[in-house]
mmCIF file of N, CA and C in Angstrom:
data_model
loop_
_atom_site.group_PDB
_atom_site.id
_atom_site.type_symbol
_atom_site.label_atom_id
_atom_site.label_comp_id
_atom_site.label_asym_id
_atom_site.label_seq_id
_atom_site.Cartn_x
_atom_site.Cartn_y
_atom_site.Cartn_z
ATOM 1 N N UNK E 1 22.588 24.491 -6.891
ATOM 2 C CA UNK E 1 22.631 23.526 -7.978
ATOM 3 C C UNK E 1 22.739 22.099 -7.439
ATOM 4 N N UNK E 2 23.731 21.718 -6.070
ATOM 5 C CA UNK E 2 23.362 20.476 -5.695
ATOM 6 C C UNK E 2 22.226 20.194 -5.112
ATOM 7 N N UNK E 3 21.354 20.907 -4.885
ATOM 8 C CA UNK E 3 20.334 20.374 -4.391
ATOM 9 C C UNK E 3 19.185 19.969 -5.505
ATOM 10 N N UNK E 4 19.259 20.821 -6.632
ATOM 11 C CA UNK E 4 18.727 20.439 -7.833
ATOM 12 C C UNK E 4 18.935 19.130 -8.385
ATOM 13 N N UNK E 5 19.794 18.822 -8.487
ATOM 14 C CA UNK E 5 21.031 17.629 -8.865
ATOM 15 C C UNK E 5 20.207 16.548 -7.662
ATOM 16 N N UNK E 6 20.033 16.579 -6.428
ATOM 17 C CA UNK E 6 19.559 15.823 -5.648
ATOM 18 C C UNK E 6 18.506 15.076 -5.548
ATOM 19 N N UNK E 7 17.772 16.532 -6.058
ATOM 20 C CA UNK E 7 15.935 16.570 -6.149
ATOM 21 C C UNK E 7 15.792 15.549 -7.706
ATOM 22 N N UNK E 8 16.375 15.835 -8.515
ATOM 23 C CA UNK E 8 16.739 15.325 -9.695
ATOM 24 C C UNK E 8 16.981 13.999 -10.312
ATOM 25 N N UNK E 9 17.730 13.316 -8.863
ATOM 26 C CA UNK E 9 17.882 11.824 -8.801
ATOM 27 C C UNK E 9 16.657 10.976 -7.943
ATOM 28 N N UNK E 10 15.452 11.835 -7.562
ATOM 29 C CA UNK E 10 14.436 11.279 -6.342
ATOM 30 C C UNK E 10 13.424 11.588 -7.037
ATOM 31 N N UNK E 11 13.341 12.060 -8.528
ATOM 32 C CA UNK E 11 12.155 12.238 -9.457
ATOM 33 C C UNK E 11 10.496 10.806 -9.070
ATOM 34 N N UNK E 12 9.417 11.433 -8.632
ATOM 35 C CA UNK E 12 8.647 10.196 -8.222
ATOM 36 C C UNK E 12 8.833 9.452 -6.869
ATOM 37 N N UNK E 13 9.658 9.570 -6.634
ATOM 38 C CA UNK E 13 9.872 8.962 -5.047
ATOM 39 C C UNK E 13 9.229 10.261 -4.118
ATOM 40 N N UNK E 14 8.765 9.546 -2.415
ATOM 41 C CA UNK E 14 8.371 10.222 -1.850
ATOM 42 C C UNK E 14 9.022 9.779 -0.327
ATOM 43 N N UNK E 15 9.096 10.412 0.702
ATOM 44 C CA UNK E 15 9.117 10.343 2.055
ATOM 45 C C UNK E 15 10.700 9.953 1.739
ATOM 46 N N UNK E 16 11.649 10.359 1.063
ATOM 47 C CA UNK E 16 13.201 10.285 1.252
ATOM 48 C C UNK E 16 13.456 11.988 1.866
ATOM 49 N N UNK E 17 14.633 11.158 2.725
ATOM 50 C CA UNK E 17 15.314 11.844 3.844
ATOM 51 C C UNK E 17 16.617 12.063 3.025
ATOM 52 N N UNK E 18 17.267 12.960 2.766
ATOM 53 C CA UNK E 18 18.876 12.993 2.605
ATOM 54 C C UNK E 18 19.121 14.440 3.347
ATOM 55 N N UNK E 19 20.556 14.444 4.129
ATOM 56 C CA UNK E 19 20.645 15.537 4.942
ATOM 57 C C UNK E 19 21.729 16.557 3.579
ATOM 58 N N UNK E 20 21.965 17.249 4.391
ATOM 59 C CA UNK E 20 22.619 18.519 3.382
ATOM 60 C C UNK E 20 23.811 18.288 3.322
ATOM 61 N N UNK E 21 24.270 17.182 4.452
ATOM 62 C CA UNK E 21 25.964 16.533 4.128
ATOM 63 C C UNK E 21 25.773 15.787 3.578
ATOM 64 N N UNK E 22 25.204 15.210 2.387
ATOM 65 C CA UNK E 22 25.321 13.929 1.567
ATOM 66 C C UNK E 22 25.291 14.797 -0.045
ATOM 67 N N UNK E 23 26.016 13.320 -0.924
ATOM 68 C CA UNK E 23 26.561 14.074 -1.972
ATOM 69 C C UNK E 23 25.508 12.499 -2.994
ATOM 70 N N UNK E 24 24.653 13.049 -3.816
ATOM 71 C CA UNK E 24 24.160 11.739 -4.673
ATOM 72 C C UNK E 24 24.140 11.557 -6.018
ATOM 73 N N UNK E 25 24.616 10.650 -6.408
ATOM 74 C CA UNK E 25 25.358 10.783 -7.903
ATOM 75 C C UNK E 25 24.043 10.971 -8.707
ATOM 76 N N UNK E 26 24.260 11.128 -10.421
ATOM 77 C CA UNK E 26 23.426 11.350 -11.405
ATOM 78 C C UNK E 26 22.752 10.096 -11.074
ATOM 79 N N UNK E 27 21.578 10.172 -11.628
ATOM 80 C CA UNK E 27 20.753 8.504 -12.028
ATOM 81 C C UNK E 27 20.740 7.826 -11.058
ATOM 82 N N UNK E 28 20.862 7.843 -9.952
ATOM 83 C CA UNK E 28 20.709 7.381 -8.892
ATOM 84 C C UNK E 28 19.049 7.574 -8.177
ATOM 85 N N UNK E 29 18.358 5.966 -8.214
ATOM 86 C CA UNK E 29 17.459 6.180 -8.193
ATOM 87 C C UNK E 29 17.100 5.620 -6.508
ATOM 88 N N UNK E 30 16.007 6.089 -5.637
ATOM 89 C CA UNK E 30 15.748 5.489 -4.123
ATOM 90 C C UNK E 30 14.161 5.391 -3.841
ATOM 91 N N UNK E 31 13.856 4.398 -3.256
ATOM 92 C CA UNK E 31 12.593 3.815 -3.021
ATOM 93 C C UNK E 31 12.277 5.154 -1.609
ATOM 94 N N UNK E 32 10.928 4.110 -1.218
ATOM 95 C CA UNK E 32 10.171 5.437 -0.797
ATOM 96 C C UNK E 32 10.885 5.050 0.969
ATOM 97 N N UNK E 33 10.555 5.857 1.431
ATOM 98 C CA UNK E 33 11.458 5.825 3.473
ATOM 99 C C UNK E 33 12.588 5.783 3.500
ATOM 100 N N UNK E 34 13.707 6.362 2.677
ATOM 101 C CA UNK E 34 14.699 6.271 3.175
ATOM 102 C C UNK E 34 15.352 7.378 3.591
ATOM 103 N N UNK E 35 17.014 7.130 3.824
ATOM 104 C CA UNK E 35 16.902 7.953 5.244
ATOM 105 C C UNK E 35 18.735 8.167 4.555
ATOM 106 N N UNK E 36 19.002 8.890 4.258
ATOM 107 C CA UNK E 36 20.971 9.583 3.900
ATOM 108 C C UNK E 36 21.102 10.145 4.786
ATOM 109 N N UNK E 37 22.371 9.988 6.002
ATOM 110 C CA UNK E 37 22.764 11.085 6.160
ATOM 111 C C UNK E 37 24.282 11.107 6.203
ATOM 112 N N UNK E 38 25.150 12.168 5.899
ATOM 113 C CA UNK E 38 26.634 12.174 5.850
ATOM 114 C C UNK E 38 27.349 11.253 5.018
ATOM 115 N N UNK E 39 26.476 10.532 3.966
ATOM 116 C CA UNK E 39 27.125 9.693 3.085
ATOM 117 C C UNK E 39 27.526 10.561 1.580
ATOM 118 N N UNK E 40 28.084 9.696 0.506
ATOM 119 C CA UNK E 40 27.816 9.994 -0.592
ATOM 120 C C UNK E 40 27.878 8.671 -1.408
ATOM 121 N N UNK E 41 26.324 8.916 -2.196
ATOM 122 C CA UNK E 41 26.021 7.617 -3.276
ATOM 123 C C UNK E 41 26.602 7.931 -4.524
ATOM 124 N N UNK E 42 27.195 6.845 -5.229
ATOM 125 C CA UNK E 42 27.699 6.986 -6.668
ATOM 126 C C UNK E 42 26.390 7.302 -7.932
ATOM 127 N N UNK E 43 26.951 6.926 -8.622
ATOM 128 C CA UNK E 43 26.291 6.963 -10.006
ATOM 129 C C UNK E 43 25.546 5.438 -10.057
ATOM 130 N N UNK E 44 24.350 6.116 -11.132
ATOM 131 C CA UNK E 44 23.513 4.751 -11.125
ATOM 132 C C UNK E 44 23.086 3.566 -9.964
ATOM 133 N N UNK E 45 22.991 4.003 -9.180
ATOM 134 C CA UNK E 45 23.266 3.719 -8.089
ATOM 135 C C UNK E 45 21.275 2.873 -7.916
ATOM 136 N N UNK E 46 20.777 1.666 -6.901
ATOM 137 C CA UNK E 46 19.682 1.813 -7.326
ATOM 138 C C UNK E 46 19.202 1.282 -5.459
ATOM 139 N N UNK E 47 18.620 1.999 -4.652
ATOM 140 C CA UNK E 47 18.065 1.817 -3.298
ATOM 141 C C UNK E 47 16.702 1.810 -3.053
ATOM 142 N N UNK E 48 16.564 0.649 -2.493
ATOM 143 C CA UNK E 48 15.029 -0.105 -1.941
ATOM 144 C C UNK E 48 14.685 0.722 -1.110
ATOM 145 N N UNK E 49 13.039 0.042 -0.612
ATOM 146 C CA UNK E 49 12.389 1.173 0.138
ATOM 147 C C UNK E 49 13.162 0.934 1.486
ATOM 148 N N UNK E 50 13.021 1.678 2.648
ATOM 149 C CA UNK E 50 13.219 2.051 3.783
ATOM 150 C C UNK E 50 14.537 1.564 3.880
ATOM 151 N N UNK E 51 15.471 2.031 3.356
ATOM 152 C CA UNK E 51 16.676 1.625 3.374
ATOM 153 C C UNK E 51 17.408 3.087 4.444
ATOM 154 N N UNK E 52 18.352 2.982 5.206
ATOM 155 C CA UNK E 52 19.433 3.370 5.979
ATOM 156 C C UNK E 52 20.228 4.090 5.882
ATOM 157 N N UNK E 53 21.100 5.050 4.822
ATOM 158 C CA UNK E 53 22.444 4.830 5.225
ATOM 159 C C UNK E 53 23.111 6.038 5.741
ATOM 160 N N UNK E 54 23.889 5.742 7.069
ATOM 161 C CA UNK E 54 24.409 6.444 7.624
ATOM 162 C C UNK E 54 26.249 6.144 7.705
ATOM 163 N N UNK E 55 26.534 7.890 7.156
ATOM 164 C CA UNK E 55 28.203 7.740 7.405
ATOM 165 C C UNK E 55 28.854 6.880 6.217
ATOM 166 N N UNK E 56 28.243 6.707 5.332
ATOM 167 C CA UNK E 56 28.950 5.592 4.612
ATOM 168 C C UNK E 56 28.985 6.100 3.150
ATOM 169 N N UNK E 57 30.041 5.412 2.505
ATOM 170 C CA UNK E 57 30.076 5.291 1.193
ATOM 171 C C UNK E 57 29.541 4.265 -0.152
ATOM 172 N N UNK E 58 28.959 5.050 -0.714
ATOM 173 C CA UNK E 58 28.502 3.891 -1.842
ATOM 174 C C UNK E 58 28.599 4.025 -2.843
ATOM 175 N N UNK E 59 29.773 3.632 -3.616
ATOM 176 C CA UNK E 59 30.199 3.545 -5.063
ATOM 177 C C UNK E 59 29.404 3.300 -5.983
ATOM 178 N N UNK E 60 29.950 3.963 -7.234
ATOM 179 C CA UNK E 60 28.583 3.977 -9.151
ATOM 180 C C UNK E 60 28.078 2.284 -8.694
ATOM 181 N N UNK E 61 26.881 2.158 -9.242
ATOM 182 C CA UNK E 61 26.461 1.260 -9.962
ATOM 183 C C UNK E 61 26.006 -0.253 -8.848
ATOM 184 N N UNK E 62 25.663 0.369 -7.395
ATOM 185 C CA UNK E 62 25.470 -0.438 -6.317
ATOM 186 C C UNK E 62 23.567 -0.921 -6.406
ATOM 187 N N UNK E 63 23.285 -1.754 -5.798
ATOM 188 C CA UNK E 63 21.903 -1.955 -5.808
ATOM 189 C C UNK E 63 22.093 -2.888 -4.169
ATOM 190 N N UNK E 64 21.125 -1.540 -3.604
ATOM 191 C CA UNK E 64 20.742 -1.969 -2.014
ATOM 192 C C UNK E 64 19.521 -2.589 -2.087
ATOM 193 N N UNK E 65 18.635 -3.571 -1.719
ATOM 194 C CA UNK E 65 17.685 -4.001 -1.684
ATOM 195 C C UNK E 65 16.905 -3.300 -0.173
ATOM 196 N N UNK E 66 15.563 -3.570 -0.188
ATOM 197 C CA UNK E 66 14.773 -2.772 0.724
ATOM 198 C C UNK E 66 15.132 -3.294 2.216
ATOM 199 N N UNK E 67 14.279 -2.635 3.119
ATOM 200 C CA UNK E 67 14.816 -2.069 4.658
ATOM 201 C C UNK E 67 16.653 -3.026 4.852
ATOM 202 N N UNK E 68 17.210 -2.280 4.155
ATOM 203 C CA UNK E 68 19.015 -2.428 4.990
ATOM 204 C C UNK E 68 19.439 -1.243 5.695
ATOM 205 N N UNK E 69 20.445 -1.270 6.352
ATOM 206 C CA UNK E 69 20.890 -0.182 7.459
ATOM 207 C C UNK E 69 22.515 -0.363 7.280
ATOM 208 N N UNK E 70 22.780 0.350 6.643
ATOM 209 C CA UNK E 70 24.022 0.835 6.639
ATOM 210 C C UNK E 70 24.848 1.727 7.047
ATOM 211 N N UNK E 71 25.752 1.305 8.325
ATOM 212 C CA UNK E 71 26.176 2.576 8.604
ATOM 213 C C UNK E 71 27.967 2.392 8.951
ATOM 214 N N UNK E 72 28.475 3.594 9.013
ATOM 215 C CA UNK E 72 30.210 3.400 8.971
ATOM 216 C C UNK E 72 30.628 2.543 7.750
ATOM 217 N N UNK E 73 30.403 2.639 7.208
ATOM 218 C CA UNK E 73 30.370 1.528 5.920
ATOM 219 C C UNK E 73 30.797 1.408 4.440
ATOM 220 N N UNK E 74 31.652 0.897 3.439
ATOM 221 C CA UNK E 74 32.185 1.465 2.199
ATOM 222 C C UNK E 74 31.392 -0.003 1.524
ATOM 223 N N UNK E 75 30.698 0.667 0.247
ATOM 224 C CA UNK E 75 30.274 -0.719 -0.538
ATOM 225 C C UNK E 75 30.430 -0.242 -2.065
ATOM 226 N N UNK E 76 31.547 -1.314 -2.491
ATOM 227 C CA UNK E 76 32.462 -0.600 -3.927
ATOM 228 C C UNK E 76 31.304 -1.314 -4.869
ATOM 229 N N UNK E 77 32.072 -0.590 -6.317
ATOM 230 C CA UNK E 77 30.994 -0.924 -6.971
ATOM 231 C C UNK E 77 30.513 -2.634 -7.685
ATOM 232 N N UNK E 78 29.576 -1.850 -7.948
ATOM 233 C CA UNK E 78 28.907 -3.175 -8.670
ATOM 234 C C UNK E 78 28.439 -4.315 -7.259
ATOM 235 N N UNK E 79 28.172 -4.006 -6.094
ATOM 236 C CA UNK E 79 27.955 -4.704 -5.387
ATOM 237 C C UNK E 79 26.443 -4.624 -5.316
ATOM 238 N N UNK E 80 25.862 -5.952 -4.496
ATOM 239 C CA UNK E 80 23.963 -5.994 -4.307
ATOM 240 C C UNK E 80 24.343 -6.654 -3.257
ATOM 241 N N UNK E 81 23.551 -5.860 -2.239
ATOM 242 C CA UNK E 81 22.769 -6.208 -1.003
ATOM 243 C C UNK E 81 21.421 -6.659 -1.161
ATOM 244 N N UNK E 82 21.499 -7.841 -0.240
ATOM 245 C CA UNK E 82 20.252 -8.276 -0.556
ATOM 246 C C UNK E 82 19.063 -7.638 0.645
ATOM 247 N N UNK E 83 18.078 -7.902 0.879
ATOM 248 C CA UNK E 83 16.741 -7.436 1.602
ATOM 249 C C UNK E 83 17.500 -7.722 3.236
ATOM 250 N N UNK E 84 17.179 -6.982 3.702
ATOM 251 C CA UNK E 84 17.184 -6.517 5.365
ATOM 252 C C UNK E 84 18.582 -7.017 5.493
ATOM 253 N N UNK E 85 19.407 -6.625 5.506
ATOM 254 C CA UNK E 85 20.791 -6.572 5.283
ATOM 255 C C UNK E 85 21.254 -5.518 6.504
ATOM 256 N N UNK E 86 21.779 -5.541 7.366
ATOM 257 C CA UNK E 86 23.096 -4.969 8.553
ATOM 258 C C UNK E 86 24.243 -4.891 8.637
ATOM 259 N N UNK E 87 24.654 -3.869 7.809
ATOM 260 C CA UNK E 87 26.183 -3.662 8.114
ATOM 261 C C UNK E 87 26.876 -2.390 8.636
ATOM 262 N N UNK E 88 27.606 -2.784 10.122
ATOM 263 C CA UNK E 88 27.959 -1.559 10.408
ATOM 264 C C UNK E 88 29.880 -1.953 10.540
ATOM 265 N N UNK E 89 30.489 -0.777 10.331
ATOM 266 C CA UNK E 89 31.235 -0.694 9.798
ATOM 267 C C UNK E 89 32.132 -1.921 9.195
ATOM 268 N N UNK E 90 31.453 -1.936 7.643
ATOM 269 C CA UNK E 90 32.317 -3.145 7.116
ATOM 270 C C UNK E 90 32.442 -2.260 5.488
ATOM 271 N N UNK E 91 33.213 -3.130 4.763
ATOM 272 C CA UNK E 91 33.724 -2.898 3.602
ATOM 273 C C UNK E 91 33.442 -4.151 2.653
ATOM 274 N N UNK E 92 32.607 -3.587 1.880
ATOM 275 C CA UNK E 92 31.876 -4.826 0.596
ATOM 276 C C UNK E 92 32.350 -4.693 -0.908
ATOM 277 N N UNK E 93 33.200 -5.686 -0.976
ATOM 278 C CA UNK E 93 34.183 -5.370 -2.434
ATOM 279 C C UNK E 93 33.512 -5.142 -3.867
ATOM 280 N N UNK E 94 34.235 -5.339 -4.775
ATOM 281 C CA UNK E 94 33.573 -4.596 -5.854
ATOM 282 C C UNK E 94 32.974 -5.466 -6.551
ATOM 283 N N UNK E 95 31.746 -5.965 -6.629
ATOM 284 C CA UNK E 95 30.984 -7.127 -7.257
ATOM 285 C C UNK E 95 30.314 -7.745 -6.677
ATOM 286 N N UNK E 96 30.805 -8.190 -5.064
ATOM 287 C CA UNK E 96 30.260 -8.630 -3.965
ATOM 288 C C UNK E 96 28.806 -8.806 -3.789
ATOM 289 N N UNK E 97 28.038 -10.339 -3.585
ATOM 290 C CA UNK E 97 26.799 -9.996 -3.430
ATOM 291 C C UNK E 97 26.125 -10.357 -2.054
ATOM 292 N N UNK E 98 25.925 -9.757 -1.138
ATOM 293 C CA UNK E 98 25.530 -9.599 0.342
ATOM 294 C C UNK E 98 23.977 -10.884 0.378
ATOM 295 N N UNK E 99 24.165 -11.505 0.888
ATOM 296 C CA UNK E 99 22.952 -12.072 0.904
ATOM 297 C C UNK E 99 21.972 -11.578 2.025
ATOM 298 N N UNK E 100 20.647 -12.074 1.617
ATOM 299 C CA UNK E 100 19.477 -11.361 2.824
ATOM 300 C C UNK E 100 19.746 -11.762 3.866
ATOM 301 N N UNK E 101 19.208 -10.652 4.775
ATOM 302 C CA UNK E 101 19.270 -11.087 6.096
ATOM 303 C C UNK E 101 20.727 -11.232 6.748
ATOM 304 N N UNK E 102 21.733 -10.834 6.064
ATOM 305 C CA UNK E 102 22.806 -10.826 6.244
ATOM 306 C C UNK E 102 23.180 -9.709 7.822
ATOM 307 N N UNK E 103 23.967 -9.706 8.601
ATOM 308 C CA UNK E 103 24.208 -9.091 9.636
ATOM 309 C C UNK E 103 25.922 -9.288 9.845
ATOM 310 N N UNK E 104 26.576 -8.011 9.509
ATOM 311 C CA UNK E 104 27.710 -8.156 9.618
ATOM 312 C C UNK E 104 27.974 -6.819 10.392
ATOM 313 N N UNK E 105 29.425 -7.426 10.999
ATOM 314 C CA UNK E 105 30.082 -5.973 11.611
ATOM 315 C C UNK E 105 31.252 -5.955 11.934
ATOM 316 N N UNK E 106 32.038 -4.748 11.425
ATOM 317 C CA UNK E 106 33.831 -5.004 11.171
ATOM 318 C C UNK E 106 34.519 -6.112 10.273
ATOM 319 N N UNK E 107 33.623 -6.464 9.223
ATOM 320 C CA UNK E 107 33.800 -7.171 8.152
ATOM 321 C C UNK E 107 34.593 -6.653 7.257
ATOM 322 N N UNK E 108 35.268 -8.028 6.178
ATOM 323 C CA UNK E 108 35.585 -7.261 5.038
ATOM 324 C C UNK E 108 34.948 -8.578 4.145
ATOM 325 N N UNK E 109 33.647 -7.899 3.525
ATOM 326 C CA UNK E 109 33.510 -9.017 2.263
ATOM 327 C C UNK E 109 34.035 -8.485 1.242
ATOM 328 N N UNK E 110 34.365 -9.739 0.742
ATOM 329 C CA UNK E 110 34.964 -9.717 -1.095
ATOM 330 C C UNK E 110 34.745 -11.258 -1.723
ATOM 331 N N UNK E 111 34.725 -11.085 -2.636
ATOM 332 C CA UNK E 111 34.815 -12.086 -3.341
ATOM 333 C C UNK E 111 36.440 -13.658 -2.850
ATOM 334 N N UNK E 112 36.420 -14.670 -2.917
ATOM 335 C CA UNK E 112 37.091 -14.861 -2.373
ATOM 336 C C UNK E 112 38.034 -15.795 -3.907
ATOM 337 N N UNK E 113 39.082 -15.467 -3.831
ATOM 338 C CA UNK E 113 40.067 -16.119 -5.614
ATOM 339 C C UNK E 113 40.030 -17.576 -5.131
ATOM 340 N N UNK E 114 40.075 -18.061 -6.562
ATOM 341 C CA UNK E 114 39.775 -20.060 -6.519
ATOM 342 C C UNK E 114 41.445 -20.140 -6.732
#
């Protein structure tokens, strides 16, 4: 049944990779080349083409933009990465918006209080 559930969220997409250790929420939709392994994606969740992610977590309602590489990595919800984006092990708070081309590592983004 999870693999149904899997196949289910990749309706129309083609050339996605997810390994058998990854867990991917309902409605969670992924562009074409990408590559899961050992993660689990939330709900509603929405990933560009040739996107990455390894080892990491990605909370409901995230939007990865195309070729990013994510790996060791927690990105809470409601966060957007923008296009070709690098983050290895960092933590991206809940709203947070990653700009392109961004390259981080052992980060903690968040929003920062006025």
């Amino acid at each position: 049944e999870r693999e149904r559930e899997r196949t289910q969220n990749m309706v129309g997409q083609c050339c996605v990779q997810v390994g058998a250790d990854s867990l991917i929420g309902g409605s969670s939709v992924f562009g074409d080349r990408c590559t899961v392994k050992k993660c689990i994606v939330g709900k509603h969740c929405v990933i560009g083409d040739r996107v990455k992610l390894v080892n990491s977590v990605v909370m409901d309602h995230v939007t990865i933009s195309s070729e990013c590489s994510i790996t060791n990595s927690v990105v809470c919800r409601n966060a957007f990465l923008g296009k070709n984006v690098t983050l290895l092990s960092c933590q991206v708070g809940q709203g947070h918006n990653v700009p392109d081309n961004a390259n981080c590592k052992g980060e903690a983004l968040v929003e920062e209080s006025i």
